[in-house]
Coordinates of C-alpha atoms and ligand atoms in Angstrom, one line a residue:
M15 CA 2.7 21.6 6.7
D16 CA 5.8 19.8 7.5
N17 CA 8.7 19.9 5.5
I18 CA 11.8 17.6 5.4
K19 CA 15.5 18.5 5.2
V20 CA 18.3 16.4 3.9
R21 CA 21.9 16.7 3.3
G22 CA 23.3 14.5 1.1
G23 CA 26.5 12.7 1.2
A24 CA 26.3 10.0 4.5
P25 CA 26.0 6.3 3.7
L26 CA 23.1 4.5 5.6
R27 CA 24.3 1.9 8.3
G28 CA 23.0 -0.6 10.7
T29 CA 20.4 -2.0 11.4
L30 CA 16.7 -1.0 10.6
K31 CA 13.1 -3.2 12.4
V32 CA 10.8 -3.0 9.2
S33 CA 7.6 -1.5 10.5
G34 CA 4.1 -3.9 10.0
A35 CA 2.3 -3.5 5.9
K36 CA 0.0 -0.4 5.2
N37 CA -1.7 -2.5 2.6
A38 CA -1.8 -5.6 4.9
A39 CA -3.3 -3.6 7.7
L40 CA -5.9 -1.7 6.0
P41 CA -7.6 -4.5 4.4
I42 CA -7.8 -6.1 8.0
L43 CA -8.8 -3.6 10.3
C44 CA -11.7 -3.1 8.4
S45 CA -12.7 -7.1 8.2
A46 CA -13.7 -6.8 11.8
L47 CA -16.5 -5.5 11.4
L48 CA -17.6 -9.1 9.9
A49 CA -17.0 -10.4 13.3
D50 CA -18.4 -9.3 16.7
G51 CA -16.1 -9.2 19.7
E52 CA -12.9 -8.1 20.8
H53 CA -9.9 -7.5 18.0
V54 CA -6.8 -7.8 18.8
F55 CA -4.4 -6.3 15.9
R56 CA -0.2 -6.4 16.4
N57 CA 2.8 -5.2 14.9
V58 CA 0.4 -2.2 12.8
P59 CA 2.0 0.8 11.5
D60 CA 1.6 3.7 13.4
L61 CA 0.6 5.8 10.0
R62 CA -2.4 8.5 9.2
D63 CA -3.7 5.9 7.3
I64 CA -4.6 3.9 10.0
E65 CA -6.1 6.4 12.4
T66 CA -8.0 7.2 8.8
T67 CA -9.3 4.4 8.7
A68 CA -10.4 4.2 13.1
Q69 CA -12.1 7.5 12.6
L70 CA -14.2 5.3 9.5
L71 CA -15.2 3.0 11.9
R72 CA -16.0 5.1 14.5
H73 CA -18.3 7.1 12.4
M74 CA -20.5 3.4 12.1
G75 CA -20.4 2.7 16.0
V76 CA -17.4 0.0 16.3
G77 CA -15.9 0.7 18.8
V78 CA -11.3 1.5 17.9
D79 CA -8.7 2.0 20.5
V80 CA -5.3 2.2 18.6
D81 CA -2.2 2.7 20.9
A82 CA 0.4 1.1 18.0
P83 CA 1.7 -1.1 17.4
I84 CA -1.6 -2.4 18.6
V85 CA -5.1 -1.7 17.7
K86 CA -7.6 -2.8 19.3
I87 CA -11.5 -2.5 17.7
H88 CA -15.1 -3.8 19.8
G89 CA -16.6 -4.8 17.1
R90 CA -20.8 -4.8 17.8
P91 CA -23.5 -4.4 15.5
I92 CA -23.6 -0.4 13.6
E93 CA -26.6 1.0 13.4
E94 CA -25.4 3.4 10.5
P95 CA -23.2 1.2 7.6
D96 CA -22.2 4.1 6.2
A97 CA -18.3 5.7 4.7
P98 CA -19.3 9.9 4.9
Y99 CA -17.4 11.4 1.4
E100 CA -15.0 14.0 4.2
L101 CA -14.0 9.9 5.6
V102 CA -13.4 8.6 2.6
K103 CA -11.7 11.9 0.0
Q104 CA -8.6 11.3 2.6
M105 CA -8.1 7.9 2.0
R106 CA -9.9 5.5 -1.3
A107 CA -9.6 2.1 1.4
S108 CA -11.8 3.4 3.2
V109 CA -13.9 1.3 0.0
L110 CA -12.8 -1.7 1.6
V111 CA -15.8 -1.2 4.5
L112 CA -18.2 -2.3 1.8
G113 CA -17.9 -5.8 0.9
P114 CA -17.8 -6.7 5.3
L115 CA -20.3 -4.1 5.9
A116 CA -22.7 -5.7 2.1
A117 CA -21.7 -9.4 3.9
R118 CA -22.6 -8.4 6.9
Y119 CA -25.3 -5.9 6.9
G120 CA -27.3 -6.0 3.2
K121 CA -26.4 -2.6 3.1
A122 CA -24.0 0.1 3.0
R123 CA -24.1 4.3 1.4
V124 CA -20.4 4.1 0.8
S125 CA -18.9 7.8 -1.5
L126 CA -16.9 6.4 -4.4
P127 CA -13.3 7.2 -4.2
G128 CA -13.1 9.1 -6.1
G129 CA -9.3 9.9 -8.3
C130 CA -6.2 10.5 -7.0
A131 CA -3.3 12.1 -8.1
I132 CA -2.1 8.7 -9.6
G133 CA -4.9 8.1 -11.3
A134 CA -9.2 7.8 -11.7
R135 CA -8.7 4.2 -9.6
P136 CA -12.4 3.5 -11.1
I137 CA -14.3 0.2 -8.3
D138 CA -16.4 -1.4 -10.9
Q139 CA -15.1 -4.3 -10.6
H140 CA -15.3 -4.3 -6.8
L141 CA -19.0 -3.5 -7.5
K142 CA -19.4 -5.8 -10.4
G143 CA -18.0 -8.7 -8.5
L144 CA -20.9 -7.5 -5.2
E145 CA -23.6 -7.6 -8.0
A146 CA -22.6 -11.0 -8.9
M147 CA -23.5 -12.0 -5.6
G148 CA -26.8 -10.7 -5.6
A149 CA -26.1 -6.6 -4.5
T150 CA -27.9 -4.1 -6.2
I151 CA -25.9 -1.4 -6.6
S152 CA -27.7 2.1 -7.6
L153 CA -25.2 5.1 -7.8
D154 CA -26.1 8.0 -5.5
H155 CA -24.6 12.1 -5.6
G156 CA -21.9 10.3 -5.6
Y157 CA -22.1 7.3 -3.6
V158 CA -22.2 3.5 -3.7
D159 CA -26.4 2.5 -2.6
L160 CA -25.9 -1.2 -2.0
V161 CA -28.7 -3.3 -1.2
V162 CA -28.9 -7.2 -0.4
P163 CA -32.6 -7.5 -0.8
Y164 CA -33.2 -11.3 0.0
G165 CA -30.8 -9.4 3.2
R166 CA -28.1 -12.2 2.3
L167 CA -25.5 -12.7 -0.5
R168 CA -24.8 -14.9 -2.6
G169 CA -21.9 -17.7 -3.3
A170 CA -20.8 -16.8 -6.9
D171 CA -18.0 -17.3 -10.0
I172 CA -16.7 -14.5 -10.2
H173 CA -13.9 -13.5 -12.8
L174 CA -12.4 -10.1 -12.1
D175 CA -11.6 -8.2 -16.0
I176 CA -7.8 -6.6 -13.7
P177 CA -6.4 -8.2 -10.7
T178 CA -7.6 -5.9 -8.2
V179 CA -5.7 -6.3 -5.2
T180 CA -8.3 -3.9 -2.9
G181 CA -11.4 -5.5 -5.0
T182 CA -10.3 -9.1 -4.6
E183 CA -10.1 -8.2 -0.9
N184 CA -13.8 -6.3 -1.1
L185 CA -14.5 -9.7 -2.4
M186 CA -13.3 -12.4 -0.4
C187 CA -14.0 -10.7 3.0
A188 CA -18.3 -10.1 1.2
A189 CA -18.1 -13.5 0.4
T190 CA -17.7 -14.8 3.3
L191 CA -20.6 -14.5 5.0
A192 CA -22.8 -15.2 1.8
K193 CA -25.0 -18.4 1.4
G194 CA -22.8 -21.0 -0.2
R195 CA -19.5 -20.7 -2.6
T196 CA -17.8 -18.1 -4.6
R197 CA -14.6 -18.4 -7.0
L198 CA -13.0 -15.1 -7.5
S199 CA -10.9 -15.3 -10.1
N200 CA -8.3 -13.3 -12.1
A201 CA -7.6 -12.6 -8.2
A202 CA -4.8 -10.2 -6.9
R203 CA -2.1 -12.4 -5.5
E204 CA 0.0 -9.8 -3.4
P205 CA 1.1 -11.2 -0.4
E206 CA -1.5 -8.6 1.4
V207 CA -4.2 -10.9 0.0
E208 CA -2.4 -14.1 1.2
E209 CA -2.7 -11.8 5.0
L210 CA -6.1 -11.1 4.7
A211 CA -7.0 -14.4 4.0
R212 CA -5.1 -16.0 6.8
V213 CA -6.5 -13.3 8.9
L214 CA -10.0 -14.1 8.1
N215 CA -10.0 -17.7 8.2
K216 CA -9.1 -17.5 11.4
M217 CA -12.2 -16.0 12.0
G218 CA -13.8 -18.8 11.5
A219 CA -14.2 -18.9 7.2
S220 CA -13.4 -21.2 4.5
V221 CA -10.7 -18.4 2.3
E222 CA -8.7 -21.3 -0.1
G223 CA -5.6 -20.2 -2.9
A224 CA -4.8 -16.6 -1.8
G225 CA -1.5 -15.9 -2.9
T226 CA -3.1 -18.0 -6.8
D227 CA -5.4 -16.0 -9.3
V228 CA -8.5 -18.5 -8.3
I229 CA -10.1 -18.3 -4.4
T230 CA -12.7 -19.8 -3.5
I231 CA -14.9 -19.6 -0.2
E232 CA -17.7 -21.5 1.4
G233 CA -19.5 -19.3 3.8
R234 CA -20.3 -19.2 6.8
E235 CA -22.8 -18.1 9.6
V236 CA -20.9 -16.4 12.1
L237 CA -17.3 -14.5 11.9
Q238 CA -15.7 -15.0 15.7
P239 CA -13.1 -12.2 16.3
V240 CA -9.3 -12.3 16.6
D241 CA -5.9 -12.1 17.7
H242 CA -3.4 -11.5 15.2
A243 CA 0.1 -10.2 14.3
I244 CA 0.1 -8.5 10.9
I245 CA 3.0 -9.4 7.9
A246 CA 6.2 -7.0 7.6
D247 CA 5.6 -3.5 5.0
R248 CA 7.3 -6.0 2.3
I249 CA 7.1 -1.5 0.0
E250 CA 8.4 0.3 3.0
A251 CA 11.4 -2.4 2.8
G252 CA 12.1 -2.7 -1.5
T253 CA 12.8 1.8 -0.2
Y254 CA 14.9 1.6 3.0
M255 CA 16.8 -0.8 0.6
V256 CA 16.9 1.4 -2.3
G257 CA 18.5 4.4 0.6
A258 CA 21.8 1.6 1.3
A259 CA 22.4 0.8 -1.8
I260 CA 22.4 4.7 -3.7
T261 CA 24.1 5.8 -0.2
G262 CA 26.9 3.5 -0.7
G263 CA 25.8 1.6 2.2
D264 CA 25.4 -1.2 4.2
V265 CA 21.4 -1.5 5.6
L266 CA 20.2 -5.3 7.6
L267 CA 15.9 -5.2 7.4
E268 CA 14.7 -6.8 9.9
G269 CA 11.5 -8.7 9.9
I270 CA 10.8 -8.9 5.4
T271 CA 9.9 -11.9 4.3
F272 CA 12.6 -12.4 1.5
D273 CA 9.9 -14.5 -0.8
H274 CA 8.3 -11.0 -0.5
I275 CA 10.1 -8.7 -2.6
E276 CA 12.0 -11.6 -4.6
V277 CA 11.4 -9.4 -7.9
L278 CA 13.4 -6.2 -6.6
C279 CA 15.7 -8.2 -5.3
A280 CA 16.9 -10.1 -7.9
K281 CA 16.7 -6.2 -9.2
M282 CA 18.7 -4.3 -7.1
R283 CA 21.0 -7.4 -7.6
Q284 CA 21.2 -6.9 -11.3
A285 CA 22.3 -3.8 -10.6
G286 CA 25.4 -4.7 -9.1
I287 CA 23.9 -4.5 -5.2
T288 CA 24.1 -7.1 -2.2
V289 CA 21.5 -7.9 -1.3
E290 CA 21.6 -10.5 1.6
R291 CA 18.7 -13.6 3.1
E292 CA 20.4 -12.9 6.8
A293 CA 19.0 -14.7 10.2
G294 CA 15.4 -12.5 10.1
G295 CA 15.4 -10.3 7.6
I296 CA 17.8 -9.3 4.1
R297 CA 21.2 -7.8 4.4
V298 CA 21.9 -4.7 1.6
V299 CA 25.2 -3.7 0.7
G300 CA 26.0 -0.7 -2.4
K301 CA 28.1 1.2 -3.7
P302 CA 27.3 3.8 -6.9
P303 CA 27.8 3.3 -10.4
F304 CA 25.3 0.8 -10.9
K305 CA 24.5 -1.7 -13.9
P306 CA 21.5 -0.2 -15.2
V307 CA 18.5 -3.0 -15.2
D308 CA 15.0 -2.0 -17.0
V309 CA 11.7 -2.7 -15.2
T310 CA 8.1 -2.8 -16.2
T311 CA 5.5 -2.8 -13.3
E312 CA 2.8 -5.5 -13.0
P313 CA 0.6 -7.7 -10.7
H314 CA 2.5 -9.8 -8.0
P315 CA 4.9 -11.5 -8.1
G316 CA 6.1 -8.9 -10.8
F317 CA 7.7 -5.8 -9.5
P318 CA 4.8 -3.8 -7.8
T319 CA 4.1 -0.4 -9.1
D320 CA 5.1 0.7 -5.4
M321 CA 8.2 0.4 -5.8
Q322 CA 8.9 2.5 -9.2
A323 CA 9.3 5.6 -8.4
Q324 CA 12.2 3.8 -5.7
F325 CA 13.9 2.5 -8.7
M326 CA 13.6 5.2 -11.2
L327 CA 15.9 7.1 -8.4
L328 CA 18.6 3.9 -7.6
M329 CA 18.7 4.4 -11.8
T330 CA 20.0 7.8 -11.7
L331 CA 22.7 6.3 -10.3
A332 CA 23.3 3.4 -12.8
A333 CA 26.4 3.7 -15.3
G334 CA 24.0 3.9 -18.8
G335 CA 20.2 3.5 -20.0
S336 CA 17.4 2.1 -18.9
V337 CA 13.5 1.8 -18.9
I338 CA 11.1 2.0 -16.2
T339 CA 7.5 1.1 -17.9
E340 CA 4.7 2.2 -15.6
T341 CA 1.2 -0.2 -16.2
I342 CA -0.5 -0.3 -13.3
F343 CA -1.6 3.3 -12.9
E344 CA -1.9 5.9 -15.9
N345 CA 0.4 8.7 -14.1
R346 CA 2.6 7.8 -11.8
F347 CA 5.3 10.0 -13.3
M348 CA 5.0 12.6 -10.6
H349 CA 8.9 12.4 -9.5
V350 CA 10.0 12.8 -13.1
P351 CA 10.2 16.3 -13.3
E352 CA 11.0 16.5 -9.8
L353 CA 14.5 14.5 -10.5
Q354 CA 14.8 15.7 -13.7
R355 CA 15.4 19.5 -11.3
M356 CA 17.8 17.7 -9.2
G357 CA 20.0 16.6 -12.3
A358 CA 18.6 13.1 -13.4
R359 CA 18.5 12.4 -16.8
I360 CA 14.4 11.3 -18.1
D361 CA 12.6 11.3 -21.0
V362 CA 9.2 10.6 -20.3
R363 CA 7.4 8.6 -23.6
G364 CA 4.1 7.6 -22.6
R365 CA 4.4 4.8 -19.7
S366 CA 7.8 4.5 -20.9
A367 CA 10.7 6.6 -19.0
F368 CA 14.1 6.5 -20.5
L369 CA 17.1 7.5 -18.1
Q370 CA 21.0 7.9 -19.0
G371 CA 22.9 7.6 -15.9
P372 CA 25.1 7.9 -14.1
S373 CA 23.6 11.4 -13.2
K374 CA 25.3 13.6 -10.3
L375 CA 21.7 14.9 -8.4
Q376 CA 22.1 19.3 -7.1
G377 CA 19.8 19.5 -3.5
A378 CA 16.6 20.9 -4.2
R379 CA 13.2 22.0 -2.4
V380 CA 11.0 19.4 -3.7
M381 CA 7.0 18.0 -3.2
A382 CA 4.9 14.8 -4.7
T383 CA 1.8 14.2 -3.9
D384 CA 2.1 10.6 -4.3
L385 CA 3.0 8.3 -0.9
R386 CA 6.0 6.8 -3.2
A387 CA 7.0 9.5 -5.7
S388 CA 8.1 11.6 -2.7
A389 CA 9.7 8.6 -0.5
S390 CA 11.4 8.3 -4.0
L391 CA 12.2 12.4 -3.0
V392 CA 13.6 11.7 0.5
L393 CA 15.7 9.0 -0.8
A394 CA 17.2 11.4 -3.3
G395 CA 18.3 13.7 -0.6
L396 CA 20.4 11.0 0.8
V397 CA 22.8 10.9 -2.2
A398 CA 22.1 15.3 -4.1
R399 CA 25.3 17.3 -3.2
G400 CA 24.1 19.6 -0.9
E401 CA 20.3 20.4 1.3
T402 CA 16.7 19.4 -0.4
E403 CA 13.5 20.3 0.6
V404 CA 10.8 17.6 0.4
L405 CA 8.1 19.9 0.7
R406 CA 4.2 18.2 2.0
V407 CA 5.2 15.4 4.0
Y408 CA 2.3 14.8 5.1
H409 CA 1.4 12.1 1.7
L410 CA 5.1 10.4 3.5
D411 CA 3.8 10.3 6.8
R412 CA 0.0 8.4 5.4
G413 CA 2.6 5.6 4.3
Y414 CA 5.8 5.6 6.4
E415 CA 6.9 5.6 10.0
R416 CA 8.6 7.9 11.5
I417 CA 10.9 8.2 7.6
E418 CA 13.4 10.8 9.4
A419 CA 13.4 9.0 12.3
K420 CA 14.4 5.5 11.0
L421 CA 16.6 7.4 7.9
G422 CA 18.5 9.0 11.0
A423 CA 18.9 5.5 13.0
L424 CA 21.2 5.3 9.7
G425 CA 23.7 7.5 9.7
A426 CA 21.4 10.1 7.2
D427 CA 21.5 13.9 8.5
I428 CA 18.0 14.7 8.0
E429 CA 15.4 16.7 10.2
R430 CA 11.3 17.3 10.4
V431 CA 10.3 20.9 9.9
H432 CA 7.2 22.0 11.6
G433 CA 5.1 24.5 9.4
N434 CA 2.3 26.6 10.3
A435 CA -0.9 24.3 9.9
Ligands
LIG8 C1 -3.5 -1.3 -3.9 O1 -4.1 -0.6 -4.9 C2 -3.1 -0.1 -3.2 N1 -3.8 -0.2 -1.8 C3 -1.8 0.5 -3.7 O2 -0.6 1.3 -3.6 C4 -1.2 -0.6 -5.2 O3 -0.7 0.1 -6.0 C5 -2.0 -0.9 -6.2 O4 -3.1 -1.1 -5.4 C6 -1.7 -2.3 -6.8 O5 -0.8 -3.0 -6.4 C7 -3.6 -0.8 -1.5 O6 -3.6 -1.5 -0.9 C8 -4.5 0.6 0.3 P1 -5.5 -2.0 -8.0 P2 -6.0 -1.1 -5.6 O7 -7.3 -2.2 -7.6 O8 -5.9 -1.9 -4.6 C9 -7.5 -0.4 -12.2 C10 0.2 2.6 -1.6 O9 1.5 3.2 -2.3 N2 -9.1 -0.7 -11.6 O10 -5.4 -3.3 -8.4 O11 -6.6 0.7 -5.8 C11 -6.3 1.3 -11.1 O12 -7.1 2.1 -11.5 C12 -0.5 2.1 -2.7 O13 0.5 2.7 -1.1 C13 -10.1 -0.6 -12.4 O14 -9.4 -0.1 -13.8 O15 -5.7 -0.4 -7.0 C14 -5.3 0.6 -11.6 O16 -5.3 1.4 -13.2 C15 -0.6 3.1 -3.5 N3 -11.2 -1.3 -12.2 C16 -5.1 -0.8 -11.4 O17 -7.0 -2.1 -11.7 C17 -11.4 -1.5 -10.2 O18 -12.7 -1.7 -10.2 C18 -4.5 -1.6 -9.7 O19 -5.6 -1.3 -9.3 C19 -9.9 -1.4 -9.0 C20 -8.6 -1.4 -10.5

């Protein structure tokens, strides 16, 4: 397993091209199951999760050529609409094949994703919605067994108890080939949901209201393959924006849409960081210590949970007390003990972390099991005195394209140490 070594002190300076959005690419690649023919997806990030999705689609009999940032998918009728545990356990987003398979083939056998480091991650809302559309679902030895008795899903009015992101995406896909109209209320409003709707409409679907909490889909008989370039990754961008600020740097993030991370930008400005819209991107100029700012994670357009660990690191360098509250996942403070070992003063009580800053961080050997927590530890190494070694970076490689190359190009003293096996 590879590790990453970082030596603190260098400010990040220069321009960084933001990669395509992982959490848009994953549902979009799975949606290719809805239409036969040659799909071409561009600006797809070079990530482990993309390769895992390709393996899953190939397992089902679909042709997939990954040559990042281009992915070509040769949609054709598949023999085996099933997603085995071996693949789903690597990436719970594999559950995103459920909606397309139910819509296209009227049957699916998909392993339950199981929990992960940050929480139980149930999919009850996905299943409730599919049942409302006429699917019968049984749980069999850890698998979701789905059958559509009449062969084709039918449109339904579905109210989600939680604005689940992948739940909204699964049900949006399922509804595109259902008979009649589907109305999804309390839907997730993330930019990645809007991006998926754009792709589905390009395929010939009729999806309206994506980006709001009510999405209406008119079912179609058949959809067509598409050629589409995927939006930039707002969480990757936000991660590097924090890196620029904490190192006293000056970085232009190219390709990111300001509106997609408006709340993060507002919170960083509140902390005294310069965040400017520039032609084609966002420029961040910062210098610790920062003003303390409280943050509570919420569904979009609120503060994104995927930026909670990175913002907590920022607040360890604020002069005063701040409170970070995580409301989306039940166990998303795994970065806290590691940051405490580096010298951060953090006190966790229930869903809130109480910080006192500014802390003088010291390099250490650290490890996290959550993709975003791992990223915040690499960033911590950029400002800590001495050397920080982040272990098990395969978590990072799931969601950050060549993180050490991108940070190194901005002036960081960083290297990847290739481990055995
Ligand atoms: C998506 O996960 C993202 N993943 C996550 O990003 C992100 O953190 C999350 O949305 C929240 O924004 C992808 O898009 C591939 P949810 P998802 O369903 O869809 C509960 C990253 O780092 N829930 O919106 O799985 C659930 O337990 C990853 O890139 C139910 O109870 O998240 C959680 O507490 C991490 N029942 C909350 O809702 C359900 O049926 C939000 O989950 C579904 C969800």
